[in-house]
XYZ file of C-alpha atoms in Angstrom:
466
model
C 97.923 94.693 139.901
C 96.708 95.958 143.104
C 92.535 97.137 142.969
C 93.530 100.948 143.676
C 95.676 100.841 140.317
C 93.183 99.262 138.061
C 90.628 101.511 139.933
C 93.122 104.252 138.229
C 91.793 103.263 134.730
C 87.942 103.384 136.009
C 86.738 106.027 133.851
C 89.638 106.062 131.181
C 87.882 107.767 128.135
C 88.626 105.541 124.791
C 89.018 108.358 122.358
C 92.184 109.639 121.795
C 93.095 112.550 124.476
C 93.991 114.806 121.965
C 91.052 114.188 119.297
C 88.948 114.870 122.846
C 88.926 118.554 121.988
C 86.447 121.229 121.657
C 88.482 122.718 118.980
C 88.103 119.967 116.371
C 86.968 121.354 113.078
C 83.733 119.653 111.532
C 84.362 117.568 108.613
C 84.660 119.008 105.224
C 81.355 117.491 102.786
C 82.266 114.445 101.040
C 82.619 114.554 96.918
C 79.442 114.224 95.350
C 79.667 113.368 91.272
C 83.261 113.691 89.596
C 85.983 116.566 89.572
C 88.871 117.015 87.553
C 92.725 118.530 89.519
C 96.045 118.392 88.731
C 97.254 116.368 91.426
C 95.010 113.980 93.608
C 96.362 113.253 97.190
C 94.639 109.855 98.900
C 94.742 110.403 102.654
C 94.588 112.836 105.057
C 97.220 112.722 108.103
C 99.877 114.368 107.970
C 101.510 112.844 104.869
C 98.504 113.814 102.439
C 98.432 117.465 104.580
C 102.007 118.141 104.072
C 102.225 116.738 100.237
C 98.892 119.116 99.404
C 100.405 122.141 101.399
C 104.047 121.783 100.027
C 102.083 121.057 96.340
C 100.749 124.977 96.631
C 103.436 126.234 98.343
C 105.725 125.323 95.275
C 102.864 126.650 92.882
C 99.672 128.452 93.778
C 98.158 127.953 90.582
C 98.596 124.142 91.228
C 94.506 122.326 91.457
C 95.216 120.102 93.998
C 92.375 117.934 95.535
C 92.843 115.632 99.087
C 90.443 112.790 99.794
C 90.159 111.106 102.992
C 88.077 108.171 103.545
C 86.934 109.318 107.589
C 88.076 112.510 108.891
C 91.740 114.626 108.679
C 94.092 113.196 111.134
C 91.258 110.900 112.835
C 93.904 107.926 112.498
C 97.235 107.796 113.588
C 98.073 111.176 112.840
C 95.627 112.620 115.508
C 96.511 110.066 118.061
C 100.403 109.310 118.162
C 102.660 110.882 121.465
C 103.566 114.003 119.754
C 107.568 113.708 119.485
C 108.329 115.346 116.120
C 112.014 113.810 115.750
C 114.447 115.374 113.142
C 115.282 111.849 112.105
C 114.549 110.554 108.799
C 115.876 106.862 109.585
C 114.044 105.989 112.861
C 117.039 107.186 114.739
C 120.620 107.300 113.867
C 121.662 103.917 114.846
C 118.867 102.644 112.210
C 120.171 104.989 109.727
C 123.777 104.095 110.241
C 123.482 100.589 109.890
C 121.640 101.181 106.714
C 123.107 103.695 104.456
C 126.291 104.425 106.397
C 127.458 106.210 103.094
C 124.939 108.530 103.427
C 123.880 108.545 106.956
C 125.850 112.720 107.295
C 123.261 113.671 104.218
C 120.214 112.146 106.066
C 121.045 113.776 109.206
C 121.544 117.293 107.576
C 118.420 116.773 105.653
C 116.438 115.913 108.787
C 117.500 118.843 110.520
C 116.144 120.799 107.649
C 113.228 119.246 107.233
C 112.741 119.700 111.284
C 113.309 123.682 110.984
C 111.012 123.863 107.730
C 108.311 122.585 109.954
C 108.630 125.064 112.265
C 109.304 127.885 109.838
C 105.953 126.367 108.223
C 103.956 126.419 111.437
C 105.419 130.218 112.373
C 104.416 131.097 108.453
C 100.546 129.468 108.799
C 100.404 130.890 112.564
C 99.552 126.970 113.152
C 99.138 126.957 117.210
C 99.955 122.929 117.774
C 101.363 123.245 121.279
C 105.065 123.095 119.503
C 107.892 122.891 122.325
C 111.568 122.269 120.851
C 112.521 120.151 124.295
C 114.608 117.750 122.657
C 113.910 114.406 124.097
C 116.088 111.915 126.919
C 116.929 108.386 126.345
C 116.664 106.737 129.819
C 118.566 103.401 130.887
C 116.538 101.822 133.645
C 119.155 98.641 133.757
C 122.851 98.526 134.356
C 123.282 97.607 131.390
C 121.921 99.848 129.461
C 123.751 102.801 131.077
C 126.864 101.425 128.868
C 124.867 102.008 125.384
C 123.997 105.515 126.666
C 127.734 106.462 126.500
C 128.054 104.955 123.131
C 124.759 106.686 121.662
C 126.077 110.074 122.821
C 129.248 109.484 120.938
C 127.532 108.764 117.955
C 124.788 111.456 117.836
C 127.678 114.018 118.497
C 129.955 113.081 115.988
C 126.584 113.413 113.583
C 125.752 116.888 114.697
C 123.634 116.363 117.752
C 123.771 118.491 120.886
C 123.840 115.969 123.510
C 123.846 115.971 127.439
C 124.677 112.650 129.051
C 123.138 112.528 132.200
C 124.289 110.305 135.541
C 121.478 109.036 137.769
C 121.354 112.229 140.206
C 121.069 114.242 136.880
C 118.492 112.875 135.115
C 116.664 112.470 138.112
C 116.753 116.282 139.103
C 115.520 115.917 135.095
C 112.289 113.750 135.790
C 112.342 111.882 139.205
C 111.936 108.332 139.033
C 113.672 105.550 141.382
C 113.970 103.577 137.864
C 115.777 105.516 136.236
C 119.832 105.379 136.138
C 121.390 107.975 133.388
C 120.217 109.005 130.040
C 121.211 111.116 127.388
C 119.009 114.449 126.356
C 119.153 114.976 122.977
C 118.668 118.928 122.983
C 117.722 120.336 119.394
C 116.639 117.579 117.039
C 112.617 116.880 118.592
C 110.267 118.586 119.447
C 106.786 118.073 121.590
C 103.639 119.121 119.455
C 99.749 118.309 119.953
C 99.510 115.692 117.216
C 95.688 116.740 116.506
C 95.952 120.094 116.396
C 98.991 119.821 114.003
C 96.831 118.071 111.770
C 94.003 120.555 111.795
C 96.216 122.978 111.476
C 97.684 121.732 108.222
C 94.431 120.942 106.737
C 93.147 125.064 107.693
C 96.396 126.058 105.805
C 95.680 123.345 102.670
C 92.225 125.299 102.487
C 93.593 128.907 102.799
C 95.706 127.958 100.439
C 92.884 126.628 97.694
C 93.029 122.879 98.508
C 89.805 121.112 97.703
C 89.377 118.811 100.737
C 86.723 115.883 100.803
C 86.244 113.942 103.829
C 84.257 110.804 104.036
C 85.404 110.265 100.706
C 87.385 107.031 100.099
C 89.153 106.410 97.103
C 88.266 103.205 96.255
C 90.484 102.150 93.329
C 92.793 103.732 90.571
C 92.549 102.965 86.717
C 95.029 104.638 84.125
C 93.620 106.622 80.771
C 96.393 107.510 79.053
C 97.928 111.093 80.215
C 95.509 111.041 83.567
C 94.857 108.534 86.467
C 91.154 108.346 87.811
C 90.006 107.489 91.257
C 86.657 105.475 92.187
C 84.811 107.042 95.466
C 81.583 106.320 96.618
C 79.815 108.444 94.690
C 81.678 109.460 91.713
C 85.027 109.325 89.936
C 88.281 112.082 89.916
C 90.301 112.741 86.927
C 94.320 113.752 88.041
C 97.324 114.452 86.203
C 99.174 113.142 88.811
C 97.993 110.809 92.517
C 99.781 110.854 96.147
C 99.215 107.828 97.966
C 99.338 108.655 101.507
C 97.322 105.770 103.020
C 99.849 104.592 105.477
C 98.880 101.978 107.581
C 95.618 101.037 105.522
C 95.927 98.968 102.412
C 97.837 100.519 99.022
C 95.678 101.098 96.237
C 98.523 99.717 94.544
C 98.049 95.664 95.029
C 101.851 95.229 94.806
C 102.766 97.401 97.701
C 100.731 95.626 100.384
C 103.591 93.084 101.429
C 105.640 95.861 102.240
C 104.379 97.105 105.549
C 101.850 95.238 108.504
C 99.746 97.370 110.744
C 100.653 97.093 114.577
C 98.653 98.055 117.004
C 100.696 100.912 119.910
C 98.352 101.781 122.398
C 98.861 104.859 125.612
C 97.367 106.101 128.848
C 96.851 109.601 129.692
C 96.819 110.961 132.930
C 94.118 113.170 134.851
C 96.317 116.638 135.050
C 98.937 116.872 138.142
C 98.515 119.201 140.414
C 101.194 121.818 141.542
C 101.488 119.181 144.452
C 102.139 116.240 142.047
C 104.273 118.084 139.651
C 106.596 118.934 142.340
C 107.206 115.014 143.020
C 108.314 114.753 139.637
C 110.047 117.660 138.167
C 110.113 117.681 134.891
C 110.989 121.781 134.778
C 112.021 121.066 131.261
C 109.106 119.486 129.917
C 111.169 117.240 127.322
C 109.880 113.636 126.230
C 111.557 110.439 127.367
C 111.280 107.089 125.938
C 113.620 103.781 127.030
C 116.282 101.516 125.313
C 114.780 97.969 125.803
C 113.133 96.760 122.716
C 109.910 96.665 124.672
C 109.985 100.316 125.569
C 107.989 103.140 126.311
C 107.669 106.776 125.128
C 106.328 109.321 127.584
C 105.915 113.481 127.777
C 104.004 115.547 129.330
C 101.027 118.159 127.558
C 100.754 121.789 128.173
C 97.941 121.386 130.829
C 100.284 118.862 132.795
C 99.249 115.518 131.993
C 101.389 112.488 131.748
C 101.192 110.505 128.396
C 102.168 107.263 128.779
C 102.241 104.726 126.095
C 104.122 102.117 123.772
C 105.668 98.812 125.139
C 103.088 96.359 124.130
C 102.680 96.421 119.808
C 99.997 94.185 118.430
C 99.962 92.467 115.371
C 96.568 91.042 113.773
C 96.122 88.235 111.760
C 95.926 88.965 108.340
C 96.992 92.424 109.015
C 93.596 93.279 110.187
C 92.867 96.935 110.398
C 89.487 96.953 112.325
C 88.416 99.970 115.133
C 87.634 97.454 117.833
C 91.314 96.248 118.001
C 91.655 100.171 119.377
C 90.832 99.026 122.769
C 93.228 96.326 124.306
C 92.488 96.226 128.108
C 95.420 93.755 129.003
C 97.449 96.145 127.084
C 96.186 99.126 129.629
C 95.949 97.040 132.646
C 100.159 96.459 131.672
C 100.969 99.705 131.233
C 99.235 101.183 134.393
C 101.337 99.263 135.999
C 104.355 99.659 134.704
C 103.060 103.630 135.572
C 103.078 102.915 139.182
C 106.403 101.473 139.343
C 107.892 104.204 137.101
C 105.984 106.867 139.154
C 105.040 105.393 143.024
C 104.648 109.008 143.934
C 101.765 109.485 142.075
C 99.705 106.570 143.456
C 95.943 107.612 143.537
C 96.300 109.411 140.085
C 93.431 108.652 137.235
C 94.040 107.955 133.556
C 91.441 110.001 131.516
C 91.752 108.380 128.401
C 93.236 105.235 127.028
C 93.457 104.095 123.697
C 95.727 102.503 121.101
C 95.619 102.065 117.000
C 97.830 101.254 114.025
C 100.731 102.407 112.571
C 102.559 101.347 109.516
C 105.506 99.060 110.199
C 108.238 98.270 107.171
C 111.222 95.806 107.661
C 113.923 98.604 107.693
C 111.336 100.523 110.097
C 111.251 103.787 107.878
C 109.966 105.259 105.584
C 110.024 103.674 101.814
C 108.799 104.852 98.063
C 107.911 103.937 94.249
C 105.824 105.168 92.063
C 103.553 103.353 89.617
C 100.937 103.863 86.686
C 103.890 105.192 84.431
C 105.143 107.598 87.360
C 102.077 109.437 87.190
C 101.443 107.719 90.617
C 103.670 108.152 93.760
C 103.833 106.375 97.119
C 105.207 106.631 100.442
C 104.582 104.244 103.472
C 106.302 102.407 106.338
C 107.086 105.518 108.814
C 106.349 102.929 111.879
C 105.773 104.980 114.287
C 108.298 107.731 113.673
C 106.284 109.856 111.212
C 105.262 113.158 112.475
C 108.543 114.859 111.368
C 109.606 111.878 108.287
C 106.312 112.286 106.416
C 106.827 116.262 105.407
C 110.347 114.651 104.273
C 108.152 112.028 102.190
C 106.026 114.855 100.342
C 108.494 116.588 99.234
C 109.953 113.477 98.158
C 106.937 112.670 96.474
C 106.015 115.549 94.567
C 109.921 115.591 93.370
C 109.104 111.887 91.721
C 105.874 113.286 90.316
C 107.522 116.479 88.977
C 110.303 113.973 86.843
C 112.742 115.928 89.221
C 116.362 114.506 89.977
C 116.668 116.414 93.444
C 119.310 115.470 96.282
C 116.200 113.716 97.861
C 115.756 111.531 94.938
C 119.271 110.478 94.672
C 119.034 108.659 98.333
C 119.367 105.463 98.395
C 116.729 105.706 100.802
C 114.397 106.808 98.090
C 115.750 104.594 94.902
C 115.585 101.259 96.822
C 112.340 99.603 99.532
C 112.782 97.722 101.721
C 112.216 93.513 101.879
C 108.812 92.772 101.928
C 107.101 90.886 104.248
C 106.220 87.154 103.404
C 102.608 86.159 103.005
C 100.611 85.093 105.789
C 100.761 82.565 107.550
C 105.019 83.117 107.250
C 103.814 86.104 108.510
C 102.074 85.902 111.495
C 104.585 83.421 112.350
C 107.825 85.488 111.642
C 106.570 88.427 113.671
C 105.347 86.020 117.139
C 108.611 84.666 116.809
C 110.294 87.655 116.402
C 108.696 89.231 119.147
C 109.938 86.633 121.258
C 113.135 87.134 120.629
C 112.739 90.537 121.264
C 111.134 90.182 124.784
C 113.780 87.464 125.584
C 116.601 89.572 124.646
C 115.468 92.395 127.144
C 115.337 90.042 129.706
C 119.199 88.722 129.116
C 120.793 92.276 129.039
C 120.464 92.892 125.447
C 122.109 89.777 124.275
C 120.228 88.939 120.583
C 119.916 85.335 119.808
C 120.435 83.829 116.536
C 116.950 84.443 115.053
C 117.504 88.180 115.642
C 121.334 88.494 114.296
C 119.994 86.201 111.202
C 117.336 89.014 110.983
C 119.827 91.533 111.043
C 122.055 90.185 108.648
C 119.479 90.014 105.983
C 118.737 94.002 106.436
C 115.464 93.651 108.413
C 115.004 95.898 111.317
C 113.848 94.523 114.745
C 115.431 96.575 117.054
C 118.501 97.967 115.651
């Protein structure tokens, strides 16, 4: 990379952009001694937020107490790109493959859960940036320009509202010399400040009587007849019923830990364009973008006109290692400044303000999974990998229906009765995924073309790119 590019990253900040805000409510105390509720949610991003707000919306009278071992939405929650898709299946091609029987249901229920959001956010005047842009998918090969007109045909027939753009089109979109068609998928995402969303949740979960402990882990769960208990620090809670929402960080129950790996996503952040710099790029429309390679990236722009820039690279620890310093990756950066630059060679000379990566929760069907344990006085829900800002108000209500006995349409999916195929142990593990990633990078690089480790993936169910 030339000097004047990695010059670009100089004075990149390492906190999340949007956690880099004067607006960030302090932390609530931690629990001190031992409290009694009806339901107990572990974790607080935006699948613990949602389950406790939904858990008083359905009943006011309802004790509900949220624990979260650092702050609310100081993981990924507070620091993903901000698309908040409508799909529960990590697109529709995923969800097709999958449960083709029931793919129409899934759709319609996204959508829903989508507008509930919003209704939600209108209802808790929750100010989160929220823009309903829709998002493009951008071919930047010849190739790829082919599975653009496919993908439209598909998302229409499910209900989508799609634009399929040629290259002058979705350049007069968002100008780059790499780009070569897309589709814009109108309706179904929408752009939202990830950390303010969060904070906005947890102000409603405390309007709303939600007890709310931060810096309060829950350190393990033990069963006593009608009631589950959870060990913190420095004393114990007593709940008729638990929410797991601990995502990318280890299940308190054992026999759930196989089923997703933490990979590390990391993004840039641009200094804001000027008028000047804007103009070079267009973007009147404002919606997010992300490519078709397996490798790809997922880019929008913020209300005070910065460029976030992120994905490609995902990292996978040993031992599925979640540790802070594996935040900061500066090959990682280096890679994706550059691929900036060739993206965007009208903005040489700009400055990334922040850079910084983390871990999400990957599963091997790449969505989201459940089960509940301790006599089903215990629910679960993991595995959104990387697609969760919209999926996880899906999982609460999904999870309070399990704790509630309740046979709902959401409980009927087979998304919800079955999981997904664990991973193996390590060192199968560490091994699978290099390989795997291999294959992936390899197949990008020979037009799409899968080799037989990835079509032996696929035929046994496991996601990878589909």
């Amino acid at each position: 990379m030339p000097c004047s590019r990695l010059l670009s990253l100089q004075d990149a900040d390492p906190t999340p952009f949007w956690l880099d805000d004067p607006r960030r409510p302090q932390a609530t105390p931690a629990l001190v001694g031992g409290t009694s509720c009806d339901l107990l949610v572990v974790g607080g991003g935006y699948t613990g937020l949602w389950t406790a707000l939904v858990a008083k919306e359905r009943d006011l009278s309802a004790d509900v107490v949220l624990v979260e071992a650092t702050e609310a939405g100081g993981a990924a929650s507070g620091r993903n790109g901000g698309f908040c898709e409508s799909s529960l299946t990590h697109g529709l091609a995923n969800g097709l493959a999958r449960w083709p029987d029931e793919i129409g249901v899934l759709e319609r229920l996204g959508r829903e859960n989508l507008q509930a959001m919003e209704d939600t956010l209108a209802r808790h005047s929750i100010d989160c940036d929220w823009e309903r842009t829709g998002s493009l998918v951008v071919a930047t090969e010849p190739h790829q320009v082919d599975w653009l007109a496919e993908e439209a045909e598909t998302d229409a027939r499910y209900g989508a509202t799609i634009d399929v753009l040629d290259t002058d089109a979705v350049r007069d979109e968002i100008d780059s010399p790499t780009f070569l068609g897309a589709v814009w998928n109108k309706n179904d995402i929408a752009m939202v400040n990830p950390a303010r969303l969060t904070w906005g949740l947890k102000r409603a979960c405390l309007e709303l009587g939600v007890r709310i402990h931060e810096h309060t882990p829950a350190l393990a769960l033990d069963e006593h007849g009608a009631i589950v208990s959870a060990r913190t620090p420095y004393g114990r809670i007593t709940a008729r019923r638990v929410a797991l929402a601990t995502n990318a960080y280890p299940s308190l129950v054992r026999r759930h830990r196989l089923y997703t790996v933490p990979v590390y996503d990391y993004a840039l952040m641009t200094e804001p364009l000027s008028a000047q710099q804007l103009a070079l790029v267009g973007w009147r429309n404002r919606q997010g973008w992300a490519g078709t390679a397996n490798y790809f990236h997922y880019v929008r722009i913020s209300t005070d006109n910065r460029i976030l820039w992120g994905g490609y690279d995902v990292v996978y620890r040993y031992g599925a290692r979640v540790r802070s310093e594996h935040d900061r990756r500066p090959k990682t950066f280096a890679t994706l400044a550059r691929q900036f630059f060739r993206t965007f060679p009208q903005l040489e000379g700009i400055r990334f303000s922040h850079a910084w990566g983390g871990a999400i929760d990957a599963s091997t069907r790449f969505c989201a999974f459940f089960d509940t344990s301790h006599h089903g006085k215990v629910a679960y829900t993991a595995g959104f990998t990387g697609l969760g800002v919209g999926a996880t108000r899906f999982g609460a209500e999904v999870m309070l229906d399990l704790l509630a006995g309740e046979h709902t349409e959401r409980t009927a999916l087979d998304l919800v009765r079955h999981k997904p195929l664990p991973f193996p142990p390590e060192p199968v593990q560490s091994l699978g995924i290099g390989i795997t990633q291999r294959s992936l990078a390899r197949a990008d690089r020979n037009k799409g073309r899968r080799d037989l480790w990835l079509r032996s993936l696929d035929r046994l169910g496991l996601g990878f790119g589909t």
